[in-house]
Every structure is written in C-alpha cells, then in structure tokens.
PDB file of C-alpha atoms and ligand atoms in Angstrom:
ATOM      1  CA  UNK A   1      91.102  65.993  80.803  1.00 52.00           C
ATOM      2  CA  UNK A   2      91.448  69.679  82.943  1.00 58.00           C
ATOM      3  CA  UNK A   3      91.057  67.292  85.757  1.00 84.00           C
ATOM      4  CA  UNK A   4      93.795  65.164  85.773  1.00 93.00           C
ATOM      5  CA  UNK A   5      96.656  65.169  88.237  1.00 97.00           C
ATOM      6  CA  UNK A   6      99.489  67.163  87.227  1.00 98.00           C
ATOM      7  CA  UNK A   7     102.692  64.867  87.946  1.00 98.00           C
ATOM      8  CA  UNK A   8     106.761  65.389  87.571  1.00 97.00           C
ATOM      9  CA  UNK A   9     108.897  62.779  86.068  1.00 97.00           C
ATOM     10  CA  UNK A  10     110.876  63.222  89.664  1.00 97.00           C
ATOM     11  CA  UNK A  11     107.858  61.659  91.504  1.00 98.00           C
ATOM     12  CA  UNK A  12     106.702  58.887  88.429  1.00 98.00           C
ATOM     13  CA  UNK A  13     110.782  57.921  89.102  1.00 98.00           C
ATOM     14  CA  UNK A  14     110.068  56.880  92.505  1.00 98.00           C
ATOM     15  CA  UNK A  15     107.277  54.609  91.696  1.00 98.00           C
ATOM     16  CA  UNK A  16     109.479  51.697  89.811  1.00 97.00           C
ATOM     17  CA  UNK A  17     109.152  48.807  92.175  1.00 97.00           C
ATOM     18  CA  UNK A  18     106.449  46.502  92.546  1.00 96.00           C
ATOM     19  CA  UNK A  19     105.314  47.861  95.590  1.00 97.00           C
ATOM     20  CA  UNK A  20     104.691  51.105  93.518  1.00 98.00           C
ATOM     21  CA  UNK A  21     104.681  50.984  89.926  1.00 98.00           C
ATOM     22  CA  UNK A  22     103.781  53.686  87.561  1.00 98.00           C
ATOM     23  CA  UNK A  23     104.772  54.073  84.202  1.00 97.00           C
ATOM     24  CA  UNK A  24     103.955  56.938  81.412  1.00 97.00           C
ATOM     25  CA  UNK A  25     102.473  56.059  77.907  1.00 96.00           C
ATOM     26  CA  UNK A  26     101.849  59.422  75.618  1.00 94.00           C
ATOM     27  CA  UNK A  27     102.525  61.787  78.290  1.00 96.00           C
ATOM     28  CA  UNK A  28      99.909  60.162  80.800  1.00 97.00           C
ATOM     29  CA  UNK A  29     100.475  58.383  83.948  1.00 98.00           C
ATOM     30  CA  UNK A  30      99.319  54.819  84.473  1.00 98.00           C
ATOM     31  CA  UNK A  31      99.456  52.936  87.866  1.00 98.00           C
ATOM     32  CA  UNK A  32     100.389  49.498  87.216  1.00 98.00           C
ATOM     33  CA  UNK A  33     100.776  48.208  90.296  1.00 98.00           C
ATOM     34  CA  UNK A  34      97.575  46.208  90.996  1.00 97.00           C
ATOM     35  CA  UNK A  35      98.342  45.150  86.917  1.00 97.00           C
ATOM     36  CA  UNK A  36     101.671  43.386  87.357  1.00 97.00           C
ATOM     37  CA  UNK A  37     100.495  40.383  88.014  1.00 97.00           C
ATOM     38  CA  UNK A  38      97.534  40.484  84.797  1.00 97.00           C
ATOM     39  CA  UNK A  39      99.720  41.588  82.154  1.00 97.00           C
ATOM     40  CA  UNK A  40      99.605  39.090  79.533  1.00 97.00           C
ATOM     41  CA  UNK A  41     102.905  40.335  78.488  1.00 96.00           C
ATOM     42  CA  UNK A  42     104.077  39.382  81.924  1.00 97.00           C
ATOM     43  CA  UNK A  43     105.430  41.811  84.532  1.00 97.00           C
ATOM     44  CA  UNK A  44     108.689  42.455  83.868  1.00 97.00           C
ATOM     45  CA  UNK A  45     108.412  44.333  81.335  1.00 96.00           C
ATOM     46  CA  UNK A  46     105.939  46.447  83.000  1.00 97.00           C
ATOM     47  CA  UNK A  47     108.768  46.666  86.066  1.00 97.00           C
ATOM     48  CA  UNK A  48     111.528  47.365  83.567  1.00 96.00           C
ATOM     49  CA  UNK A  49     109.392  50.602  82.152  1.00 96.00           C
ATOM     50  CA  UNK A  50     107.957  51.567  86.176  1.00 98.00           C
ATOM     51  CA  UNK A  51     108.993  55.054  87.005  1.00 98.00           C
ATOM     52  CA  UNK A  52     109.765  56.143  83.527  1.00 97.00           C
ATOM     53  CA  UNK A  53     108.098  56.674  80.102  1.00 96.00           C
ATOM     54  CA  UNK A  54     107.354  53.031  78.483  1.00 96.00           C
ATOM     55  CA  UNK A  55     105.606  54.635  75.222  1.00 95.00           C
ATOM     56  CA  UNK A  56     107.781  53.263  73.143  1.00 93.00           C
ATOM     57  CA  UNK A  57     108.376  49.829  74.463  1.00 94.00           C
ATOM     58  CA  UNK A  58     103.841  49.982  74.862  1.00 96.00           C
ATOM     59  CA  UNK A  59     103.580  51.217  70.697  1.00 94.00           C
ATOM     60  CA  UNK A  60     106.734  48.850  70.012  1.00 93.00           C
ATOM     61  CA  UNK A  61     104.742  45.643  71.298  1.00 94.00           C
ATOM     62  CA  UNK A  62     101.873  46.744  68.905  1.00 93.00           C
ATOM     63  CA  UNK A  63      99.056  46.868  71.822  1.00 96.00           C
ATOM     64  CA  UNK A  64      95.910  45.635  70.340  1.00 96.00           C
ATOM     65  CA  UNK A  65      92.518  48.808  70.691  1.00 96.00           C
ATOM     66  CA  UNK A  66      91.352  46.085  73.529  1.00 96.00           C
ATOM     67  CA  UNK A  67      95.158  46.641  75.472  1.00 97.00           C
ATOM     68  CA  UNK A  68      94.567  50.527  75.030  1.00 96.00           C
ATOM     69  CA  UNK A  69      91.077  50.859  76.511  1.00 96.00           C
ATOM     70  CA  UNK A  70      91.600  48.957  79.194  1.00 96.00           C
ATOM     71  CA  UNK A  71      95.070  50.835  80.048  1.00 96.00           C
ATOM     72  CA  UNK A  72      92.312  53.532  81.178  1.00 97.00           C
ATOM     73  CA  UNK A  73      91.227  52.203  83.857  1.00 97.00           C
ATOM     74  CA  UNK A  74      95.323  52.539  85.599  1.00 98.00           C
ATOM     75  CA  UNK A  75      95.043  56.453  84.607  1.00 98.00           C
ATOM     76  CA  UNK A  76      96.053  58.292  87.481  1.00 98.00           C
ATOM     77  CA  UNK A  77      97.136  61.916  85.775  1.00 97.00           C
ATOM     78  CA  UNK A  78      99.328  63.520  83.408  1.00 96.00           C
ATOM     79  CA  UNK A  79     102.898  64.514  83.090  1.00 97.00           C
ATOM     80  CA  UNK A  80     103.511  68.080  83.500  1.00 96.00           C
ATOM     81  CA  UNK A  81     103.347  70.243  80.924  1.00 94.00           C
ATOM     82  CA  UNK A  82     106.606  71.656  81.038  1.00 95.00           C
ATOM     83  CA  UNK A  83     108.022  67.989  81.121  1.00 95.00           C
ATOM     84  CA  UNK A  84     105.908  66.067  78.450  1.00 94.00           C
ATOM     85  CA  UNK A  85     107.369  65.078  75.408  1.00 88.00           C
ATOM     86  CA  UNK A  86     106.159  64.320  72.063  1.00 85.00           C
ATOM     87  CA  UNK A  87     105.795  60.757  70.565  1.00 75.00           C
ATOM     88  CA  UNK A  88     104.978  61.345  66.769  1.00 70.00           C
ATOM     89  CA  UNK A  89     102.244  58.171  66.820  1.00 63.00           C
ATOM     90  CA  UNK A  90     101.476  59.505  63.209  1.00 56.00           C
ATOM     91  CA  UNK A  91     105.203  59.563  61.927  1.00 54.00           C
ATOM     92  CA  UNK A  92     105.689  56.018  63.542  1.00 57.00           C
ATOM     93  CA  UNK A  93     102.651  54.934  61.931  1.00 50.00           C
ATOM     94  CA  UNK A  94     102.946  56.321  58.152  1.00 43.00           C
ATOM     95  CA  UNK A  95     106.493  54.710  58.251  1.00 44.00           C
ATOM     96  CA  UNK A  96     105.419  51.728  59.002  1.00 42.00           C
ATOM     97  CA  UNK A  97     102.565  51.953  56.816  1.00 40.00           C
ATOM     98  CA  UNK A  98     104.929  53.054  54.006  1.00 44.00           C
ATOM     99  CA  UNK A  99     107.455  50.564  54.437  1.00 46.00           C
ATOM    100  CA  UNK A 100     104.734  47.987  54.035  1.00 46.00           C
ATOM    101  CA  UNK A 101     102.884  49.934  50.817  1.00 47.00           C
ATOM    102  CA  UNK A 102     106.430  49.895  49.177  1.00 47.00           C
ATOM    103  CA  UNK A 103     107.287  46.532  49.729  1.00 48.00           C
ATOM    104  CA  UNK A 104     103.515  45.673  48.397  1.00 47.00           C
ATOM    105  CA  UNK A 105     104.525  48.206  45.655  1.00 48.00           C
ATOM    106  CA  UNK A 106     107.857  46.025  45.069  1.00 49.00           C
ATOM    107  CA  UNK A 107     106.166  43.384  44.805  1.00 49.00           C
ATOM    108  CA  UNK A 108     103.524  43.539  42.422  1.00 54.00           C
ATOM    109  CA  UNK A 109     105.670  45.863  40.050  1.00 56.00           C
ATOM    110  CA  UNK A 110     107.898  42.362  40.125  1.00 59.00           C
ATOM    111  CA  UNK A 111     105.295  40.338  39.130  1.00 68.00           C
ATOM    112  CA  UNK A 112     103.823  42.529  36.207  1.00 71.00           C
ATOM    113  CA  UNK A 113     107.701  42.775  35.155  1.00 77.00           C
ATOM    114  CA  UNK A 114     107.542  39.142  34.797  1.00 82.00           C
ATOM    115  CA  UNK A 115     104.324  38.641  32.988  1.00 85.00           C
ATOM    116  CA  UNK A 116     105.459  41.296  30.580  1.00 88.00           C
ATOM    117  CA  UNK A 117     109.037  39.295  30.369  1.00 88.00           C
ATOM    118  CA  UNK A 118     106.743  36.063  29.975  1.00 91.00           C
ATOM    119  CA  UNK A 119     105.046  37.845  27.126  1.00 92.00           C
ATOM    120  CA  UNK A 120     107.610  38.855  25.209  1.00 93.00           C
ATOM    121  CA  UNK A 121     109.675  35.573  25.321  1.00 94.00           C
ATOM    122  CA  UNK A 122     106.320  33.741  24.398  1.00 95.00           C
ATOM    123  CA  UNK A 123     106.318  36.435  21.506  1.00 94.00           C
ATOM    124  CA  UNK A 124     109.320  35.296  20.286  1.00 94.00           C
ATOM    125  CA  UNK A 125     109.142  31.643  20.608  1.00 94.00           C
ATOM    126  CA  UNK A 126     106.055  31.718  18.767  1.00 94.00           C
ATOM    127  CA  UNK A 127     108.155  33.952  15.531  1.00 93.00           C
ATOM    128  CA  UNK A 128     110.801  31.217  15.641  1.00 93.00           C
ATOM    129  CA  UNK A 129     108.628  28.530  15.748  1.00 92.00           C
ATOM    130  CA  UNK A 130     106.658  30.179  12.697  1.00 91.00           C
ATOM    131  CA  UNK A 131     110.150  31.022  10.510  1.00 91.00           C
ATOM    132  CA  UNK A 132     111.123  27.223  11.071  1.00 90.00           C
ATOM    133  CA  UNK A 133     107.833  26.003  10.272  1.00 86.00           C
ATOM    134  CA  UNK A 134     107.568  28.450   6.915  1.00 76.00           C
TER     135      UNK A 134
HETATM  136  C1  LIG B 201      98.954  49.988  81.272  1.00 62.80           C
HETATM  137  C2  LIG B 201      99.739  49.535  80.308  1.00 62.80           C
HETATM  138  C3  LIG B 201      99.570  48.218  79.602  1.00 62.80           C
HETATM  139  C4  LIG B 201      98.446  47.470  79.378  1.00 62.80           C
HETATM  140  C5  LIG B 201      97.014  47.758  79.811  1.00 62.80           C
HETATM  141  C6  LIG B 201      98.862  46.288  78.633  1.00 62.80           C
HETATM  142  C7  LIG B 201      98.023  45.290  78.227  1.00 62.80           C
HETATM  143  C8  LIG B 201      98.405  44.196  77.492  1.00 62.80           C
HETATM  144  C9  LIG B 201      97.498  43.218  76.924  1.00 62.80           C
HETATM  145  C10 LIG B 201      95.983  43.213  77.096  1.00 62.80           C
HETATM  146  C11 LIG B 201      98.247  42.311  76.258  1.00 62.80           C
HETATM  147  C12 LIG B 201      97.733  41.086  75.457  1.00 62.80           C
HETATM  148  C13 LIG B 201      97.895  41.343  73.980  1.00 62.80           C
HETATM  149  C14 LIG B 201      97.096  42.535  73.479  1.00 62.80           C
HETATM  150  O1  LIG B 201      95.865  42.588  73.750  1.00 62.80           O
HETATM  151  O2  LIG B 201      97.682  43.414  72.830  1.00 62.80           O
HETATM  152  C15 LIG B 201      99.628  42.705  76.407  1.00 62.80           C
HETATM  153  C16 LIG B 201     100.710  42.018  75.897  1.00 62.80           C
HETATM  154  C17 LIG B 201     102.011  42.403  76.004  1.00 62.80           C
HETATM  155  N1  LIG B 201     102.469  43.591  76.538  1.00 62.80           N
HETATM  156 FE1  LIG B 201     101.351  44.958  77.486  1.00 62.80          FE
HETATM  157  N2  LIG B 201     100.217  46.350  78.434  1.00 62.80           N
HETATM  158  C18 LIG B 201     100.688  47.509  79.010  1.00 62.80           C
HETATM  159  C19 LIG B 201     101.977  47.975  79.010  1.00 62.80           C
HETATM  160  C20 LIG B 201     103.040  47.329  78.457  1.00 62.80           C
HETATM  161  C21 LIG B 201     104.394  47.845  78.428  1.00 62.80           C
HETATM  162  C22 LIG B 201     104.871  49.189  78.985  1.00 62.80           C
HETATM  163  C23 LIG B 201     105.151  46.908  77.822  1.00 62.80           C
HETATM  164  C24 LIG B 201     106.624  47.079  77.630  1.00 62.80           C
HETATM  165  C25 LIG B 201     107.386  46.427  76.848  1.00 62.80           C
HETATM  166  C26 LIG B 201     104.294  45.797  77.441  1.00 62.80           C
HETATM  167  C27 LIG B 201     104.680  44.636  76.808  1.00 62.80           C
HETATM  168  C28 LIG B 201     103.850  43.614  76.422  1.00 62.80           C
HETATM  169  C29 LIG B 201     104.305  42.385  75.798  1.00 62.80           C
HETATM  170  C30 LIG B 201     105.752  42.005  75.506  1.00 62.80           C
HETATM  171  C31 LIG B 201     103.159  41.633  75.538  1.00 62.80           C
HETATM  172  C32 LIG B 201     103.110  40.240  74.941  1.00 62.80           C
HETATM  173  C33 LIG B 201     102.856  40.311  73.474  1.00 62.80           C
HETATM  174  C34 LIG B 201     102.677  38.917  72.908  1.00 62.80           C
HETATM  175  O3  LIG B 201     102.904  37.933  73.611  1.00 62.80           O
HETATM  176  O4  LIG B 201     102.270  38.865  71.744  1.00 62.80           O
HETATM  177  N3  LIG B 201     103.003  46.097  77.839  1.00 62.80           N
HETATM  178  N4  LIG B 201      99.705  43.862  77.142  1.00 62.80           N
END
C-alpha cells in the first residue's frame, strides 16, 4: 500500500459534487463518481458523504464482504498520515457483538428461571395434591 496517493482532507473537500465525488472510508480515498448512479443504496447518500469521511455512515449501513471488495476498485489513495483518524472497527464490533451475547444471555437465563419456577410450583402442587389425597 507504499504506493498509494498521499491526499489532504483540503483536496477530498473539493470533490463533493457529482461532477467529482470522493469520499473516505478507514482512512482511504474512494472515487465515487462513475458509482453514483450504481449504488444500490442510491446516490444521495454517497453525495451527502462526497468530500468528507463517510466511514461511519459505510460501517453504519452494515456493508455486506461483497459491498467492501468491490469498494476497491474506486481506490484512488490514502489520507495523509498526519490527517487520518482512527475508526475502532473492533470496538464497534465487540459492542455490538456484546450487546447481542447479553441480550442472548438475558434471554435464556429467563427461560431456565422459568423452568426452574415451573418445577418448583409443579413440586408443590404435587405435595398438596398428596396431603389431600392421604
Ligand atoms: C465506495 C463505497 C460504497 C460501495 C462500494 C457501496 C456499495 C453498496 C452495495 C453493493 C449495496 C447493496 C447492499 C450490500 O451489498 O451491502 C449498498 C447499499 C447501501 N449503501 Fe452503500 N456503498 C458505498 C458507500 C456507501 C456510503 C458512504 C453510504 C452512506 C450512508 C452508503 C449507504 C448505503 C445504503 C443506505 C444502502 C442500502 C441498504 C439497504 O437498502 O439495505 N453506501 N451499498
């Protein structure tokens, strides 16, 4: 990746029309333009990201593997070093991941709670039932 163009945010800002539009996902810097019009997501999003960094709003939409590959082929360099910033895809992804795993969690420690509940009233019913019937 030595090779790629080294770009300021300055000059991605000027490319945010459709006659010119580049936006930056993970600190590299894709040239939509010739996409507007192919984005199955339609092109105003892609217009309302142009000329700044749309990582976010790209991760946000939850871009299936096929989305990212071909998101290559628009690759026309890299922000700057001094002017990249970092996206934490791992923190975004283990809270999302966690969120999920607890509410799983939630859930099936509600459902043993209620078997167990189940159980013991059954437990009970069954005593009763026995005293009466003694
Ligand atoms: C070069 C960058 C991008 C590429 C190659 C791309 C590609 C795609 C593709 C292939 C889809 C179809 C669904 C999928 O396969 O995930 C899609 C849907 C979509 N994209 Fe993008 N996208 C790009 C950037 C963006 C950005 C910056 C946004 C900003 C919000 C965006 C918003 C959406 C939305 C809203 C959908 C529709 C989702 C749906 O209807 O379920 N995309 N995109």
């Amino acid at each position: 990746m030595a090779d790629l163009k080294q770009i300021t945010l300055k000059e991605i800002a000027e490319h945010n029309t459709n006659k010119s539009a580049w936006l930056v996902i993970g600190n590299k810097v894709y040239d939509v333009t010739k996409f507007l019009d192919e984005h199955p997501g339609g092109c105003e999003v892609l217009l309302e990201q142009a000329g700044s960094d749309g990582t976010e709003a790209f991760e946000d939409v939850g871009h299936s593997t096929d989305a990212r590959s071909m998101k290559e082929e628009y690759l026309i360099g890299e922000v700057i070093a001094a002017e990249r910033k970092t996206y934490s895809y791992d923190k975004k992804t283990w809270k999302a991941t966690n969120e999920q795993d607890n509410k799983q969690r939630g859930g099936e420690s509600l459902q043993t709670d209620n078997i167990v509940y189940f159980g013991l009233l059954a437990i009970i019913v069954a005593l009763v039932y026995y005293l009466i019937a003694a």
